[in-house]
């Protein structure tokens, strides 16, 4: 092991020892096809991929997970760092035993995927990152939101906040939006507080050089949460990364432009 990489792996081992949880997940697509693992962003669930999954499973075996505290996965009181979330999703890959696979991560899910690729490279063949922050502690909007969710009076969430949080730059199916909003409203306060408490301390910059897998950066140009400098940091830090900008998409490209995103992922994953 490289001496420079040793501290990174020591931290990863500590995270795993702290207790990876068994995540809820679902599998679709025919056996024997190349596998994809889809990892949603913070405050979402595996249902966030519903608009893109039908196209992906036509050519791939698709595994969609719920991160800890989200969807149908367990909700512990701690362990919401991207490092620990990466250990959780690594456990899913080990359980399914598909060999090294392509991991697709959005936002917080992409941060977890980066840690997994750096610490467990034998599990990750390729990496696809959708609007992932490289240094979320430098994102003012996230810092402001973390202050808000620490206030007990922020909960229960107002409908105005839920509408704003689940807004998209393009119209989406009403049932899909309703399901997203219902999940956001039901998310326990501890998950909001833990996720954003970890985010405002996070900086992936030291980890990025250890991601050596081919990496596709899909970036929705109309992101109202992250600016393009976050994607530029990813591209500068990951040696084998290329960027594709989707002009009509915002923070959630897989929802705004599912056909385009599915085509990019399928072509890259092979």
PDB file of C-alpha atoms in Angstrom:
ATOM      1  CA  UNK A   1       0.000   0.000   0.000  1.00  0.00           C
ATOM      2  CA  UNK A   2       1.234   3.531  -0.774  1.00  0.00           C
ATOM      3  CA  UNK A   3       2.386   5.267   2.397  1.00  0.00           C
ATOM      4  CA  UNK A   4       0.328   8.311   1.428  1.00  0.00           C
ATOM      5  CA  UNK A   5      -2.792   6.195   1.069  1.00  0.00           C
ATOM      6  CA  UNK A   6      -2.414   4.356   4.382  1.00  0.00           C
ATOM      7  CA  UNK A   7      -4.184   6.996   6.547  1.00  0.00           C
ATOM      8  CA  UNK A   8      -7.119   7.029   4.141  1.00  0.00           C
ATOM      9  CA  UNK A   9      -7.535   3.269   4.384  1.00  0.00           C
ATOM     10  CA  UNK A  10      -7.117   3.353   8.167  1.00  0.00           C
ATOM     11  CA  UNK A  11     -10.043   5.782   8.359  1.00  0.00           C
ATOM     12  CA  UNK A  12     -12.088   3.548   6.087  1.00  0.00           C
ATOM     13  CA  UNK A  13     -11.403   0.505   8.237  1.00  0.00           C
ATOM     14  CA  UNK A  14     -12.459   2.461  11.315  1.00  0.00           C
ATOM     15  CA  UNK A  15     -15.714   3.451   9.615  1.00  0.00           C
ATOM     16  CA  UNK A  16     -16.467  -0.162   8.731  1.00  0.00           C
ATOM     17  CA  UNK A  17     -15.640  -1.287  12.254  1.00  0.00           C
ATOM     18  CA  UNK A  18     -18.061   1.352  13.593  1.00  0.00           C
ATOM     19  CA  UNK A  19     -20.840  -0.663  12.035  1.00  0.00           C
ATOM     20  CA  UNK A  20     -22.031  -0.827   8.450  1.00  0.00           C
ATOM     21  CA  UNK A  21     -25.780  -1.421   8.375  1.00  0.00           C
ATOM     22  CA  UNK A  22     -27.781  -3.695   6.097  1.00  0.00           C
ATOM     23  CA  UNK A  23     -29.393  -1.414   3.542  1.00  0.00           C
ATOM     24  CA  UNK A  24     -32.713  -1.953   1.812  1.00  0.00           C
ATOM     25  CA  UNK A  25     -32.304  -2.415  -1.925  1.00  0.00           C
ATOM     26  CA  UNK A  26     -34.061  -3.773  -4.973  1.00  0.00           C
ATOM     27  CA  UNK A  27     -32.702  -5.522  -8.044  1.00  0.00           C
ATOM     28  CA  UNK A  28     -34.127  -5.413 -11.561  1.00  0.00           C
ATOM     29  CA  UNK A  29     -32.958  -6.484 -15.003  1.00  0.00           C
ATOM     30  CA  UNK A  30     -31.846  -9.853 -16.240  1.00  0.00           C
ATOM     31  CA  UNK A  31     -29.179 -11.901 -14.504  1.00  0.00           C
ATOM     32  CA  UNK A  32     -25.871 -12.044 -16.327  1.00  0.00           C
ATOM     33  CA  UNK A  33     -25.999  -8.471 -17.559  1.00  0.00           C
ATOM     34  CA  UNK A  34     -23.407  -5.911 -16.390  1.00  0.00           C
ATOM     35  CA  UNK A  35     -24.353  -4.600 -12.948  1.00  0.00           C
ATOM     36  CA  UNK A  36     -25.035  -1.012 -11.890  1.00  0.00           C
ATOM     37  CA  UNK A  37     -25.438   0.177  -8.299  1.00  0.00           C
ATOM     38  CA  UNK A  38     -27.544   3.352  -7.996  1.00  0.00           C
ATOM     39  CA  UNK A  39     -27.055   5.514  -4.882  1.00  0.00           C
ATOM     40  CA  UNK A  40     -29.472   8.401  -4.304  1.00  0.00           C
ATOM     41  CA  UNK A  41     -28.741  11.788  -2.754  1.00  0.00           C
ATOM     42  CA  UNK A  42     -29.440  13.025   0.745  1.00  0.00           C
ATOM     43  CA  UNK A  43     -33.102  13.145   1.894  1.00  0.00           C
ATOM     44  CA  UNK A  44     -34.143  11.023  -1.125  1.00  0.00           C
ATOM     45  CA  UNK A  45     -34.593   7.260  -1.546  1.00  0.00           C
ATOM     46  CA  UNK A  46     -34.087   4.612  -4.197  1.00  0.00           C
ATOM     47  CA  UNK A  47     -37.370   5.846  -5.719  1.00  0.00           C
ATOM     48  CA  UNK A  48     -35.385   8.870  -6.942  1.00  0.00           C
ATOM     49  CA  UNK A  49     -34.119   6.653  -9.795  1.00  0.00           C
ATOM     50  CA  UNK A  50     -37.572   5.506 -10.932  1.00  0.00           C
ATOM     51  CA  UNK A  51     -37.578   7.629 -14.089  1.00  0.00           C
ATOM     52  CA  UNK A  52     -34.205   6.335 -15.270  1.00  0.00           C
ATOM     53  CA  UNK A  53     -34.326   2.698 -14.151  1.00  0.00           C
ATOM     54  CA  UNK A  54     -36.616   1.358 -16.928  1.00  0.00           C
ATOM     55  CA  UNK A  55     -34.131   2.348 -19.621  1.00  0.00           C
ATOM     56  CA  UNK A  56     -31.112   1.103 -17.663  1.00  0.00           C
ATOM     57  CA  UNK A  57     -32.525  -2.338 -16.931  1.00  0.00           C
ATOM     58  CA  UNK A  58     -33.024  -2.949 -20.654  1.00  0.00           C
ATOM     59  CA  UNK A  59     -29.249  -3.471 -20.873  1.00  0.00           C
ATOM     60  CA  UNK A  60     -28.027  -3.843 -17.266  1.00  0.00           C
ATOM     61  CA  UNK A  61     -28.723  -5.543 -13.954  1.00  0.00           C
ATOM     62  CA  UNK A  62     -29.725  -2.597 -11.745  1.00  0.00           C
ATOM     63  CA  UNK A  63     -29.385  -2.440  -7.959  1.00  0.00           C
ATOM     64  CA  UNK A  64     -30.961   0.614  -6.280  1.00  0.00           C
ATOM     65  CA  UNK A  65     -30.259   1.137  -2.575  1.00  0.00           C
ATOM     66  CA  UNK A  66     -31.706   3.227   0.243  1.00  0.00           C
ATOM     67  CA  UNK A  67     -28.964   4.918   2.260  1.00  0.00           C
ATOM     68  CA  UNK A  68     -29.117   4.547   6.039  1.00  0.00           C
ATOM     69  CA  UNK A  69     -31.876   6.717   7.470  1.00  0.00           C
ATOM     70  CA  UNK A  70     -33.647   6.894   4.101  1.00  0.00           C
ATOM     71  CA  UNK A  71     -36.412   4.899   2.463  1.00  0.00           C
ATOM     72  CA  UNK A  72     -36.729   1.454   4.021  1.00  0.00           C
ATOM     73  CA  UNK A  73     -33.208   1.241   5.465  1.00  0.00           C
ATOM     74  CA  UNK A  74     -32.498   1.346   9.220  1.00  0.00           C
ATOM     75  CA  UNK A  75     -32.275   4.765  10.892  1.00  0.00           C
ATOM     76  CA  UNK A  76     -29.446   4.765  13.440  1.00  0.00           C
ATOM     77  CA  UNK A  77     -28.714   7.913  15.419  1.00  0.00           C
ATOM     78  CA  UNK A  78     -25.241   8.324  13.914  1.00  0.00           C
ATOM     79  CA  UNK A  79     -22.957   7.172  11.121  1.00  0.00           C
ATOM     80  CA  UNK A  80     -24.035   9.556   8.345  1.00  0.00           C
ATOM     81  CA  UNK A  81     -20.617  10.617   7.080  1.00  0.00           C
ATOM     82  CA  UNK A  82     -19.940   9.912   3.422  1.00  0.00           C
ATOM     83  CA  UNK A  83     -17.153   7.605   4.570  1.00  0.00           C
ATOM     84  CA  UNK A  84     -19.533   5.431   6.600  1.00  0.00           C
ATOM     85  CA  UNK A  85     -22.218   5.537   3.898  1.00  0.00           C
ATOM     86  CA  UNK A  86     -19.595   4.237   1.492  1.00  0.00           C
ATOM     87  CA  UNK A  87     -18.924   1.325   3.843  1.00  0.00           C
ATOM     88  CA  UNK A  88     -22.661   0.599   3.887  1.00  0.00           C
ATOM     89  CA  UNK A  89     -22.959   0.389   0.111  1.00  0.00           C
ATOM     90  CA  UNK A  90     -19.802  -1.697  -0.096  1.00  0.00           C
ATOM     91  CA  UNK A  91     -21.545  -4.209   2.124  1.00  0.00           C
ATOM     92  CA  UNK A  92     -24.405  -4.449  -0.398  1.00  0.00           C
ATOM     93  CA  UNK A  93     -21.958  -5.243  -3.194  1.00  0.00           C
ATOM     94  CA  UNK A  94     -20.323  -7.900  -1.029  1.00  0.00           C
ATOM     95  CA  UNK A  95     -23.705  -9.458  -0.274  1.00  0.00           C
ATOM     96  CA  UNK A  96     -24.704  -9.610  -3.946  1.00  0.00           C
ATOM     97  CA  UNK A  97     -21.251 -10.774  -5.088  1.00  0.00           C
ATOM     98  CA  UNK A  98     -21.451  -9.381  -8.626  1.00  0.00           C
ATOM     99  CA  UNK A  99     -17.706  -8.624  -8.711  1.00  0.00           C
ATOM    100  CA  UNK A 100     -16.505  -5.085  -9.398  1.00  0.00           C
ATOM    101  CA  UNK A 101     -19.398  -3.019 -10.725  1.00  0.00           C
ATOM    102  CA  UNK A 102     -20.217   0.458 -11.961  1.00  0.00           C
ATOM    103  CA  UNK A 103     -21.423   2.638  -9.091  1.00  0.00           C
ATOM    104  CA  UNK A 104     -23.669   5.605  -9.907  1.00  0.00           C
ATOM    105  CA  UNK A 105     -24.075   8.224  -7.187  1.00  0.00           C
ATOM    106  CA  UNK A 106     -26.036  11.454  -6.957  1.00  0.00           C
ATOM    107  CA  UNK A 107     -24.972  14.265  -4.593  1.00  0.00           C
ATOM    108  CA  UNK A 108     -24.432  12.690  -1.129  1.00  0.00           C
ATOM    109  CA  UNK A 109     -24.663   9.232  -2.727  1.00  0.00           C
ATOM    110  CA  UNK A 110     -21.848  10.229  -5.059  1.00  0.00           C
ATOM    111  CA  UNK A 111     -19.724  11.306  -2.110  1.00  0.00           C
ATOM    112  CA  UNK A 112     -20.237   7.866  -0.588  1.00  0.00           C
ATOM    113  CA  UNK A 113     -19.348   6.273  -3.931  1.00  0.00           C
ATOM    114  CA  UNK A 114     -16.096   8.264  -4.068  1.00  0.00           C
ATOM    115  CA  UNK A 115     -15.050   6.935  -0.669  1.00  0.00           C
ATOM    116  CA  UNK A 116     -15.964   3.406  -1.726  1.00  0.00           C
ATOM    117  CA  UNK A 117     -13.940   3.693  -4.940  1.00  0.00           C
ATOM    118  CA  UNK A 118     -10.916   5.024  -3.047  1.00  0.00           C
ATOM    119  CA  UNK A 119     -11.004   2.573  -0.135  1.00  0.00           C
ATOM    120  CA  UNK A 120     -12.421  -0.552  -1.797  1.00  0.00           C
ATOM    121  CA  UNK A 121     -11.236  -0.336  -5.425  1.00  0.00           C
ATOM    122  CA  UNK A 122     -11.807  -4.073  -5.889  1.00  0.00           C
ATOM    123  CA  UNK A 123     -15.570  -3.413  -5.656  1.00  0.00           C
ATOM    124  CA  UNK A 124     -15.800  -0.516  -8.132  1.00  0.00           C
ATOM    125  CA  UNK A 125     -15.083  -0.939 -11.844  1.00  0.00           C
ATOM    126  CA  UNK A 126     -16.323   2.474 -12.989  1.00  0.00           C
ATOM    127  CA  UNK A 127     -17.837   5.504 -11.321  1.00  0.00           C
ATOM    128  CA  UNK A 128     -20.627   7.858 -12.443  1.00  0.00           C
ATOM    129  CA  UNK A 129     -21.169  11.014 -10.376  1.00  0.00           C
ATOM    130  CA  UNK A 130     -24.207  13.274 -10.803  1.00  0.00           C
ATOM    131  CA  UNK A 131     -23.972  16.786  -9.319  1.00  0.00           C
ATOM    132  CA  UNK A 132     -21.695  15.724  -6.477  1.00  0.00           C
ATOM    133  CA  UNK A 133     -20.064  18.332  -4.218  1.00  0.00           C
ATOM    134  CA  UNK A 134     -16.312  17.928  -3.859  1.00  0.00           C
ATOM    135  CA  UNK A 135     -16.152  20.267  -0.861  1.00  0.00           C
ATOM    136  CA  UNK A 136     -19.657  20.709   0.585  1.00  0.00           C
ATOM    137  CA  UNK A 137     -18.338  22.625   3.579  1.00  0.00           C
ATOM    138  CA  UNK A 138     -17.588  25.440   1.099  1.00  0.00           C
ATOM    139  CA  UNK A 139     -21.200  25.551  -0.193  1.00  0.00           C
ATOM    140  CA  UNK A 140     -22.983  28.446   1.502  1.00  0.00           C
ATOM    141  CA  UNK A 141     -26.462  27.061   0.804  1.00  0.00           C
ATOM    142  CA  UNK A 142     -25.605  23.825   2.646  1.00  0.00           C
ATOM    143  CA  UNK A 143     -24.102  25.707   5.588  1.00  0.00           C
ATOM    144  CA  UNK A 144     -27.250  27.841   5.884  1.00  0.00           C
ATOM    145  CA  UNK A 145     -29.506  24.791   5.695  1.00  0.00           C
ATOM    146  CA  UNK A 146     -27.495  22.982   8.378  1.00  0.00           C
ATOM    147  CA  UNK A 147     -28.122  25.912  10.721  1.00  0.00           C
ATOM    148  CA  UNK A 148     -31.852  25.729   9.993  1.00  0.00           C
ATOM    149  CA  UNK A 149     -32.226  21.990  10.614  1.00  0.00           C
ATOM    150  CA  UNK A 150     -30.440  22.276  13.976  1.00  0.00           C
ATOM    151  CA  UNK A 151     -33.378  24.379  15.188  1.00  0.00           C
ATOM    152  CA  UNK A 152     -36.075  22.064  16.647  1.00  0.00           C
ATOM    153  CA  UNK A 153     -38.645  24.598  15.462  1.00  0.00           C
ATOM    154  CA  UNK A 154     -37.772  23.749  11.855  1.00  0.00           C
ATOM    155  CA  UNK A 155     -39.797  20.546  12.216  1.00  0.00           C
ATOM    156  CA  UNK A 156     -42.325  19.502  11.092  1.00  0.00           C
ATOM    157  CA  UNK A 157     -41.367  20.812   7.674  1.00  0.00           C
ATOM    158  CA  UNK A 158     -43.634  23.406   6.102  1.00  0.00           C
ATOM    159  CA  UNK A 159     -45.222  22.658   2.753  1.00  0.00           C
ATOM    160  CA  UNK A 160     -43.480  25.734   1.343  1.00  0.00           C
ATOM    161  CA  UNK A 161     -40.077  24.271   2.247  1.00  0.00           C
ATOM    162  CA  UNK A 162     -40.992  20.848   0.857  1.00  0.00           C
ATOM    163  CA  UNK A 163     -42.146  22.435  -2.415  1.00  0.00           C
ATOM    164  CA  UNK A 164     -38.892  24.370  -2.690  1.00  0.00           C
ATOM    165  CA  UNK A 165     -36.696  21.391  -1.738  1.00  0.00           C
ATOM    166  CA  UNK A 166     -38.383  19.098  -4.290  1.00  0.00           C
ATOM    167  CA  UNK A 167     -38.579  21.698  -7.078  1.00  0.00           C
ATOM    168  CA  UNK A 168     -37.288  20.794 -10.563  1.00  0.00           C
ATOM    169  CA  UNK A 169     -36.490  22.989 -13.559  1.00  0.00           C
ATOM    170  CA  UNK A 170     -38.787  20.915 -15.770  1.00  0.00           C
ATOM    171  CA  UNK A 171     -42.280  19.449 -15.158  1.00  0.00           C
ATOM    172  CA  UNK A 172     -42.209  15.884 -13.834  1.00  0.00           C
ATOM    173  CA  UNK A 173     -44.918  13.217 -13.447  1.00  0.00           C
ATOM    174  CA  UNK A 174     -47.251  14.234 -10.615  1.00  0.00           C
ATOM    175  CA  UNK A 175     -47.035  10.832  -8.914  1.00  0.00           C
ATOM    176  CA  UNK A 176     -43.229  10.961  -8.897  1.00  0.00           C
ATOM    177  CA  UNK A 177     -43.188  14.433  -7.317  1.00  0.00           C
ATOM    178  CA  UNK A 178     -45.849  13.455  -4.754  1.00  0.00           C
ATOM    179  CA  UNK A 179     -43.803  10.412  -3.700  1.00  0.00           C
ATOM    180  CA  UNK A 180     -40.666  12.544  -3.359  1.00  0.00           C
ATOM    181  CA  UNK A 181     -42.472  15.095  -1.210  1.00  0.00           C
ATOM    182  CA  UNK A 182     -44.042  12.429   0.999  1.00  0.00           C
ATOM    183  CA  UNK A 183     -40.613  10.910   1.655  1.00  0.00           C
ATOM    184  CA  UNK A 184     -39.067  14.282   2.488  1.00  0.00           C
ATOM    185  CA  UNK A 185     -41.881  15.123   4.916  1.00  0.00           C
ATOM    186  CA  UNK A 186     -41.556  11.729   6.645  1.00  0.00           C
ATOM    187  CA  UNK A 187     -37.763  11.856   7.039  1.00  0.00           C
ATOM    188  CA  UNK A 188     -36.876  11.989  10.764  1.00  0.00           C
ATOM    189  CA  UNK A 189     -35.303  15.172  12.089  1.00  0.00           C
ATOM    190  CA  UNK A 190     -32.248  13.189  13.205  1.00  0.00           C
ATOM    191  CA  UNK A 191     -31.487  12.266   9.586  1.00  0.00           C
ATOM    192  CA  UNK A 192     -31.661  15.882   8.404  1.00  0.00           C
ATOM    193  CA  UNK A 193     -29.457  16.952  11.291  1.00  0.00           C
ATOM    194  CA  UNK A 194     -26.942  14.143  10.934  1.00  0.00           C
ATOM    195  CA  UNK A 195     -26.662  14.366   7.131  1.00  0.00           C
ATOM    196  CA  UNK A 196     -26.194  18.120   6.992  1.00  0.00           C
ATOM    197  CA  UNK A 197     -24.052  18.181  10.116  1.00  0.00           C
ATOM    198  CA  UNK A 198     -21.651  15.819   8.358  1.00  0.00           C
ATOM    199  CA  UNK A 199     -21.848  17.656   5.031  1.00  0.00           C
ATOM    200  CA  UNK A 200     -20.744  21.014   6.399  1.00  0.00           C
ATOM    201  CA  UNK A 201     -17.556  19.384   7.706  1.00  0.00           C
ATOM    202  CA  UNK A 202     -16.778  17.395   4.563  1.00  0.00           C
ATOM    203  CA  UNK A 203     -14.084  17.975   1.973  1.00  0.00           C
ATOM    204  CA  UNK A 204     -13.319  15.165  -0.485  1.00  0.00           C
ATOM    205  CA  UNK A 205     -10.309  16.910  -2.015  1.00  0.00           C
ATOM    206  CA  UNK A 206      -7.703  14.745  -0.191  1.00  0.00           C
ATOM    207  CA  UNK A 207      -9.498  11.532  -1.251  1.00  0.00           C
ATOM    208  CA  UNK A 208      -9.959  12.310  -4.955  1.00  0.00           C
ATOM    209  CA  UNK A 209      -6.422  11.385  -6.110  1.00  0.00           C
ATOM    210  CA  UNK A 210      -7.026   7.842  -4.867  1.00  0.00           C
ATOM    211  CA  UNK A 211     -10.002   7.362  -7.174  1.00  0.00           C
ATOM    212  CA  UNK A 212      -8.321   5.650 -10.123  1.00  0.00           C
ATOM    213  CA  UNK A 213     -11.340   4.142 -11.841  1.00  0.00           C
ATOM    214  CA  UNK A 214     -12.685   5.659 -15.065  1.00  0.00           C
ATOM    215  CA  UNK A 215     -15.162   8.296 -13.896  1.00  0.00           C
ATOM    216  CA  UNK A 216     -18.009  10.078 -15.678  1.00  0.00           C
ATOM    217  CA  UNK A 217     -19.125  13.402 -14.210  1.00  0.00           C
ATOM    218  CA  UNK A 218     -22.688  14.248 -15.240  1.00  0.00           C
ATOM    219  CA  UNK A 219     -23.485  17.836 -14.313  1.00  0.00           C
ATOM    220  CA  UNK A 220     -26.873  19.551 -14.468  1.00  0.00           C
ATOM    221  CA  UNK A 221     -26.003  23.121 -15.387  1.00  0.00           C
ATOM    222  CA  UNK A 222     -29.114  24.613 -13.728  1.00  0.00           C
ATOM    223  CA  UNK A 223     -28.196  23.410 -10.235  1.00  0.00           C
ATOM    224  CA  UNK A 224     -29.545  25.886  -7.695  1.00  0.00           C
ATOM    225  CA  UNK A 225     -27.641  24.280  -4.811  1.00  0.00           C
ATOM    226  CA  UNK A 226     -24.115  23.685  -6.153  1.00  0.00           C
ATOM    227  CA  UNK A 227     -22.104  25.794  -8.565  1.00  0.00           C
ATOM    228  CA  UNK A 228     -19.918  24.406 -11.336  1.00  0.00           C
ATOM    229  CA  UNK A 229     -16.723  24.909  -9.310  1.00  0.00           C
ATOM    230  CA  UNK A 230     -17.654  21.768  -7.369  1.00  0.00           C
ATOM    231  CA  UNK A 231     -17.583  19.711 -10.561  1.00  0.00           C
ATOM    232  CA  UNK A 232     -14.347  21.378 -11.626  1.00  0.00           C
ATOM    233  CA  UNK A 233     -12.752  20.284  -8.340  1.00  0.00           C
ATOM    234  CA  UNK A 234     -13.833  16.701  -8.996  1.00  0.00           C
ATOM    235  CA  UNK A 235     -12.403  16.767 -12.498  1.00  0.00           C
ATOM    236  CA  UNK A 236      -9.133  18.260 -11.277  1.00  0.00           C
ATOM    237  CA  UNK A 237      -8.775  15.717  -8.474  1.00  0.00           C
ATOM    238  CA  UNK A 238      -9.765  12.471 -10.248  1.00  0.00           C
ATOM    239  CA  UNK A 239      -7.150  11.603 -12.837  1.00  0.00           C
ATOM    240  CA  UNK A 240      -9.361   9.544 -15.131  1.00  0.00           C
ATOM    241  CA  UNK A 241     -12.500  11.721 -15.134  1.00  0.00           C
ATOM    242  CA  UNK A 242     -14.423  13.368 -17.939  1.00  0.00           C
ATOM    243  CA  UNK A 243     -17.321  15.778 -17.655  1.00  0.00           C
ATOM    244  CA  UNK A 244     -20.632  15.922 -19.526  1.00  0.00           C
ATOM    245  CA  UNK A 245     -22.769  19.014 -18.901  1.00  0.00           C
ATOM    246  CA  UNK A 246     -26.542  18.710 -19.316  1.00  0.00           C
ATOM    247  CA  UNK A 247     -27.751  22.244 -19.890  1.00  0.00           C
ATOM    248  CA  UNK A 248     -31.450  21.649 -19.254  1.00  0.00           C
ATOM    249  CA  UNK A 249     -30.992  19.742 -15.960  1.00  0.00           C
ATOM    250  CA  UNK A 250     -30.665  21.044 -12.403  1.00  0.00           C
ATOM    251  CA  UNK A 251     -29.388  19.331  -9.259  1.00  0.00           C
ATOM    252  CA  UNK A 252     -31.185  16.079 -10.145  1.00  0.00           C
ATOM    253  CA  UNK A 253     -30.303  15.252 -13.767  1.00  0.00           C
ATOM    254  CA  UNK A 254     -31.744  11.733 -13.527  1.00  0.00           C
ATOM    255  CA  UNK A 255     -35.184  13.217 -12.885  1.00  0.00           C
ATOM    256  CA  UNK A 256     -35.052  16.180 -15.265  1.00  0.00           C
ATOM    257  CA  UNK A 257     -33.515  14.342 -18.227  1.00  0.00           C
ATOM    258  CA  UNK A 258     -33.886  10.600 -17.546  1.00  0.00           C
ATOM    259  CA  UNK A 259     -33.456   9.435 -21.149  1.00  0.00           C
ATOM    260  CA  UNK A 260     -30.243  11.422 -21.582  1.00  0.00           C
ATOM    261  CA  UNK A 261     -28.856  10.285 -18.241  1.00  0.00           C
ATOM    262  CA  UNK A 262     -29.716   6.630 -18.899  1.00  0.00           C
ATOM    263  CA  UNK A 263     -28.035   6.757 -22.298  1.00  0.00           C
ATOM    264  CA  UNK A 264     -24.872   8.334 -20.859  1.00  0.00           C
ATOM    265  CA  UNK A 265     -24.672   5.820 -18.009  1.00  0.00           C
ATOM    266  CA  UNK A 266     -25.332   2.771 -20.207  1.00  0.00           C
ATOM    267  CA  UNK A 267     -22.771   3.819 -22.804  1.00  0.00           C
ATOM    268  CA  UNK A 268     -20.110   4.558 -20.183  1.00  0.00           C
ATOM    269  CA  UNK A 269     -20.744   1.439 -18.105  1.00  0.00           C
ATOM    270  CA  UNK A 270     -20.584  -0.832 -21.139  1.00  0.00           C
TER     271      UNK A 270
END
